[in-house]
């Protein structure tokens, strides 16, 4: 396991109590300058040499003294862990100079981690242990966090399936990079889900076929029964045509899942450079 948030100078003005909001702002600055949501492309190379990224590194370095148990509000917890996950993904890509795909870096989700005051946390710890309420990852029967693990106490008491549309993993098929604010968290998650469904979910009324993202297959149980999954799409999908067609279709709906493109969502220039 490699701790990525060490060895950087701490900013004098960084205070523990404000670190979650400072983290969100630092991540927002990175996204503003180096991420294009319209094309879902990230310029990792430019980000690595930017002042915004330098400040981000100072912020995550300061997180070594931050106790996540100090977050008592549920929306604060969710927003913090989502931002931490998405930031760690970007940091891991840049740190290891990932080209082509995160899959080319063995242990990308288990090896790279951030140290907080109580323990260190990998991407899998955050996603499956905390945000997915300590649920097994795909093709596993084991819960990621044991009771003795300090992170066990941070696992969310209930799984909110909307988080699957909020986890940025630096791939072509992953959700858009968003920054999460506890004051507007539910609205932000609804908007994120809406965008995700618009891009990756379609319904063919003639074939009674609902096409879904691959993540819905991997974590099918997170969405409940077939009827609950259909209700989730019907409620959240921004297209009135899709919502109405699903309402008329009844229960005889078949599911299909899109292939997942694991290619790095780097800018076209950077992608071409990596091919040289």
GROMACS .gro file of N, CA, C and O in nm, residues 213-273:
model
  244
  213UNK      N    1  -2.598   0.104  -1.760
  213UNK     CA    2  -2.452   0.103  -1.747
  213UNK      C    3  -2.404  -0.028  -1.685
  213UNK      O    4  -2.476  -0.094  -1.611
  214UNK      N    5  -2.280  -0.063  -1.715
  214UNK     CA    6  -2.225  -0.188  -1.662
  214UNK      C    7  -2.220  -0.188  -1.510
  214UNK      O    8  -2.232  -0.294  -1.446
  215UNK      N    9  -2.205  -0.069  -1.450
  215UNK     CA   10  -2.200  -0.062  -1.303
  215UNK      C   11  -2.331  -0.112  -1.241
  215UNK      O   12  -2.331  -0.163  -1.129
  216UNK      N   13  -2.442  -0.099  -1.314
  216UNK     CA   14  -2.570  -0.148  -1.263
  216UNK      C   15  -2.573  -0.300  -1.260
  216UNK      O   16  -2.650  -0.359  -1.184
  217UNK      N   17  -2.492  -0.363  -1.344
  217UNK     CA   18  -2.479  -0.508  -1.342
  217UNK      C   19  -2.386  -0.552  -1.229
  217UNK      O   20  -2.417  -0.645  -1.154
  218UNK      N   21  -2.272  -0.483  -1.218
  218UNK     CA   22  -2.175  -0.520  -1.116
  218UNK      C   23  -2.235  -0.506  -0.975
  218UNK      O   24  -2.207  -0.588  -0.888
  219UNK      N   25  -2.315  -0.402  -0.956
  219UNK     CA   26  -2.369  -0.375  -0.822
  219UNK      C   27  -2.522  -0.375  -0.826
  219UNK      O   28  -2.588  -0.288  -0.772
  220UNK      N   29  -2.571  -0.480  -0.891
  220UNK     CA   30  -2.716  -0.495  -0.912
  220UNK      C   31  -2.794  -0.491  -0.782
  220UNK      O   32  -2.901  -0.430  -0.775
  221UNK      N   33  -2.743  -0.553  -0.678
  221UNK     CA   34  -2.815  -0.561  -0.551
  221UNK      C   35  -2.833  -0.424  -0.486
  221UNK      O   36  -2.925  -0.406  -0.405
  222UNK      N   37  -2.747  -0.331  -0.520
  222UNK     CA   38  -2.758  -0.197  -0.460
  222UNK      C   39  -2.886  -0.126  -0.501
  222UNK      O   40  -2.928  -0.030  -0.435
  223UNK      N   41  -2.947  -0.173  -0.610
  223UNK     CA   42  -3.067  -0.108  -0.661
  223UNK      C   43  -3.194  -0.183  -0.624
  223UNK      O   44  -3.304  -0.144  -0.663
  224UNK      N   45  -3.182  -0.290  -0.549
  224UNK     CA   46  -3.299  -0.364  -0.504
  224UNK      C   47  -3.350  -0.464  -0.606
  224UNK      O   48  -3.274  -0.514  -0.690
  225UNK      N   49  -3.478  -0.491  -0.603
  225UNK     CA   50  -3.540  -0.587  -0.694
  225UNK      C   51  -3.548  -0.528  -0.835
  225UNK      O   52  -3.520  -0.409  -0.857
  226UNK      N   53  -3.589  -0.612  -0.932
  226UNK     CA   54  -3.606  -0.563  -1.069
  226UNK      C   55  -3.704  -0.447  -1.072
  226UNK      O   56  -3.683  -0.347  -1.141
  227UNK      N   57  -3.811  -0.462  -0.999
  227UNK     CA   58  -3.913  -0.357  -0.995
  227UNK      C   59  -3.859  -0.228  -0.935
  227UNK      O   60  -3.888  -0.118  -0.982
  228UNK      N   61  -3.776  -0.242  -0.832
  228UNK     CA   62  -3.717  -0.123  -0.769
  228UNK      C   63  -3.616  -0.055  -0.860
  228UNK      O   64  -3.605   0.068  -0.864
  229UNK      N   65  -3.541  -0.136  -0.936
  229UNK     CA   66  -3.446  -0.080  -1.032
  229UNK      C   67  -3.519  -0.001  -1.141
  229UNK      O   68  -3.479   0.111  -1.177
  230UNK      N   69  -3.624  -0.058  -1.194
  230UNK     CA   70  -3.703   0.010  -1.297
  230UNK      C   71  -3.763   0.139  -1.241
  230UNK      O   72  -3.763   0.243  -1.308
  231UNK      N   73  -3.810   0.132  -1.117
  231UNK     CA   74  -3.868   0.252  -1.053
  231UNK      C   75  -3.762   0.360  -1.035
  231UNK      O   76  -3.790   0.480  -1.051
  232UNK      N   77  -3.638   0.318  -1.004
  232UNK     CA   78  -3.527   0.413  -0.989
  232UNK      C   79  -3.503   0.487  -1.120
  232UNK      O   80  -3.491   0.610  -1.122
  233UNK      N   81  -3.497   0.413  -1.230
  233UNK     CA   82  -3.474   0.475  -1.361
  233UNK      C   83  -3.592   0.562  -1.400
  233UNK      O   84  -3.575   0.673  -1.450
  234UNK      N   85  -3.712   0.512  -1.376
  234UNK     CA   86  -3.833   0.588  -1.412
  234UNK      C   87  -3.842   0.719  -1.336
  234UNK      O   88  -3.885   0.821  -1.389
  235UNK      N   89  -3.799   0.718  -1.211
  235UNK     CA   90  -3.804   0.839  -1.130
  235UNK      C   91  -3.694   0.938  -1.165
  235UNK      O   92  -3.717   1.060  -1.167
  236UNK      N   93  -3.573   0.887  -1.197
  236UNK     CA   94  -3.456   0.974  -1.212
  236UNK      C   95  -3.423   1.012  -1.356
  236UNK      O   96  -3.352   1.111  -1.377
  237UNK      N   97  -3.473   0.938  -1.454
  237UNK     CA   98  -3.434   0.965  -1.593
  237UNK      C   99  -3.491   1.099  -1.639
  237UNK      O  100  -3.610   1.126  -1.621
  238UNK      N  101  -3.409   1.186  -1.701
  238UNK     CA  102  -3.456   1.319  -1.740
  238UNK      C  103  -3.548   1.319  -1.862
  238UNK      O  104  -3.618   1.419  -1.886
  239UNK      N  105  -3.549   1.210  -1.939
  239UNK     CA  106  -3.632   1.204  -2.059
  239UNK      C  107  -3.774   1.162  -2.025
  239UNK      O  108  -3.797   1.052  -1.974
  240UNK      N  109  -3.871   1.247  -2.056
  240UNK     CA  110  -4.012   1.213  -2.031
  240UNK      C  111  -4.055   1.096  -2.118
  240UNK      O  112  -4.141   1.016  -2.076
  241UNK      N  113  -3.997   1.082  -2.236
  241UNK     CA  114  -4.031   0.969  -2.324
  241UNK      C  115  -3.992   0.836  -2.260
  241UNK      O  116  -4.068   0.739  -2.265
  242UNK      N  117  -3.873   0.833  -2.201
  242UNK     CA  118  -3.827   0.711  -2.134
  242UNK      C  119  -3.914   0.682  -2.012
  242UNK      O  120  -3.957   0.568  -1.990
  243UNK      N  121  -3.942   0.784  -1.934
  243UNK     CA  122  -4.025   0.764  -1.814
  243UNK      C  123  -4.164   0.713  -1.850
  243UNK      O  124  -4.215   0.619  -1.786
  244UNK      N  125  -4.225   0.771  -1.951
  244UNK     CA  126  -4.360   0.729  -1.992
  244UNK      C  127  -4.360   0.588  -2.050
  244UNK      O  128  -4.450   0.508  -2.023
  245UNK      N  129  -4.259   0.557  -2.130
  245UNK     CA  130  -4.250   0.423  -2.190
  245UNK      C  131  -4.232   0.317  -2.082
  245UNK      O  132  -4.292   0.209  -2.090
  246UNK      N  133  -4.151   0.345  -1.982
  246UNK     CA  134  -4.131   0.250  -1.873
  246UNK      C  135  -4.259   0.233  -1.792
  246UNK      O  136  -4.291   0.122  -1.746
  247UNK      N  137  -4.333   0.340  -1.773
  247UNK     CA  138  -4.458   0.333  -1.697
  247UNK      C  139  -4.561   0.245  -1.768
  247UNK      O  140  -4.640   0.175  -1.704
  248UNK      N  141  -4.560   0.246  -1.901
  248UNK     CA  142  -4.655   0.166  -1.979
  248UNK      C  143  -4.609   0.022  -1.995
  248UNK      O  144  -4.690  -0.066  -2.023
  249UNK      N  145  -4.480  -0.003  -1.976
  249UNK     CA  146  -4.425  -0.136  -2.006
  249UNK      C  147  -4.462  -0.243  -1.906
  249UNK      O  148  -4.460  -0.362  -1.937
  250UNK      N  149  -4.494  -0.205  -1.785
  250UNK     CA  150  -4.526  -0.305  -1.683
  250UNK      C  151  -4.402  -0.373  -1.630
  250UNK      O  152  -4.295  -0.313  -1.621
  251UNK      N  153  -4.415  -0.502  -1.598
  251UNK     CA  154  -4.305  -0.575  -1.533
  251UNK      C  155  -4.226  -0.665  -1.629
  251UNK      O  156  -4.129  -0.727  -1.588
  252UNK      N  157  -4.269  -0.673  -1.753
  252UNK     CA  158  -4.203  -0.765  -1.847
  252UNK      C  159  -4.088  -0.697  -1.921
  252UNK      O  160  -4.082  -0.697  -2.044
  253UNK      N  161  -3.998  -0.642  -1.845
  253UNK     CA  162  -3.886  -0.569  -1.903
  253UNK      C  163  -3.758  -0.652  -1.891
  253UNK      O  164  -3.730  -0.709  -1.786
  254UNK      N  165  -3.683  -0.656  -2.001
  254UNK     CA  166  -3.555  -0.726  -2.001
  254UNK      C  167  -3.443  -0.623  -1.984
  254UNK      O  168  -3.458  -0.507  -2.020
  255UNK      N  169  -3.329  -0.672  -1.932
  255UNK     CA  170  -3.216  -0.583  -1.908
  255UNK      C  171  -3.098  -0.618  -1.999
  255UNK      O  172  -3.072  -0.736  -2.026
  256UNK      N  173  -3.031  -0.515  -2.043
  256UNK     CA  174  -2.906  -0.530  -2.116
  256UNK      C  175  -2.808  -0.429  -2.058
  256UNK      O  176  -2.848  -0.327  -2.001
  257UNK      N  177  -2.679  -0.457  -2.072
  257UNK     CA  178  -2.579  -0.370  -2.009
  257UNK      C  179  -2.472  -0.330  -2.110
  257UNK      O  180  -2.421  -0.414  -2.186
  258UNK      N  181  -2.437  -0.203  -2.109
  258UNK     CA  182  -2.336  -0.151  -2.200
  258UNK      C  183  -2.197  -0.201  -2.159
  258UNK      O  184  -2.168  -0.219  -2.041
  259UNK      N  185  -2.113  -0.218  -2.259
  259UNK     CA  186  -1.973  -0.248  -2.229
  259UNK      C  187  -1.910  -0.128  -2.160
  259UNK      O  188  -1.945  -0.013  -2.189
  260UNK      N  189  -1.816  -0.154  -2.072
  260UNK     CA  190  -1.748  -0.048  -1.999
  260UNK      C  191  -1.614  -0.020  -2.064
  260UNK      O  192  -1.532  -0.111  -2.080
  261UNK      N  193  -1.592   0.105  -2.103
  261UNK     CA  194  -1.466   0.145  -2.165
  261UNK      C  195  -1.371   0.193  -2.056
  261UNK      O  196  -1.390   0.301  -1.999
  262UNK      N  197  -1.267   0.114  -2.029
  262UNK     CA  198  -1.171   0.144  -1.923
  262UNK      C  199  -1.060   0.239  -1.969
  262UNK      O  200  -0.969   0.268  -1.891
  263UNK      N  201  -1.065   0.287  -2.092
  263UNK     CA  202  -0.961   0.376  -2.142
  263UNK      C  203  -0.954   0.502  -2.057
  263UNK      O  204  -1.057   0.555  -2.012
  264UNK      N  205  -0.833   0.552  -2.035
  264UNK     CA  206  -0.814   0.675  -1.958
  264UNK      C  207  -0.881   0.791  -2.030
  264UNK      O  208  -0.868   0.807  -2.151
  265UNK      N  209  -0.951   0.875  -1.953
  265UNK     CA  210  -1.022   0.988  -2.015
  265UNK      C  211  -0.931   1.110  -2.026
  265UNK      O  212  -0.967   1.221  -1.989
  266UNK      N  213  -0.812   1.088  -2.079
  266UNK     CA  214  -0.716   1.196  -2.097
  266UNK      C  215  -0.755   1.279  -2.218
  266UNK      O  216  -0.831   1.234  -2.305
  267UNK      N  217  -0.703   1.402  -2.225
  267UNK     CA  218  -0.729   1.487  -2.341
  267UNK      C  219  -0.676   1.419  -2.466
  267UNK      O  220  -0.586   1.334  -2.460
  268UNK      N  221  -0.731   1.458  -2.580
  268UNK     CA  222  -0.691   1.395  -2.707
  268UNK      C  223  -0.540   1.408  -2.729
  268UNK      O  224  -0.473   1.315  -2.770
  269UNK      N  225  -0.486   1.526  -2.699
  269UNK     CA  226  -0.342   1.548  -2.719
  269UNK      C  227  -0.262   1.454  -2.630
  269UNK      O  228  -0.169   1.389  -2.674
  270UNK      N  229  -0.302   1.445  -2.504
  270UNK     CA  230  -0.228   1.360  -2.411
  270UNK      C  231  -0.242   1.213  -2.452
  270UNK      O  232  -0.146   1.137  -2.442
  271UNK      N  233  -0.362   1.175  -2.495
  271UNK     CA  234  -0.384   1.038  -2.537
  271UNK      C  235  -0.295   1.003  -2.655
  271UNK      O  236  -0.232   0.899  -2.661
  272UNK      N  237  -0.285   1.096  -2.753
  272UNK     CA  238  -0.200   1.072  -2.869
  272UNK      C  239  -0.054   1.062  -2.828
  272UNK      O  240   0.021   0.979  -2.877
  273UNK      N  241  -0.014   1.147  -2.732
  273UNK     CA  242   0.124   1.143  -2.684
  273UNK      C  243   0.157   1.009  -2.621
  273UNK      O  244   0.266   0.956  -2.637
   0.00000   0.00000   0.00000
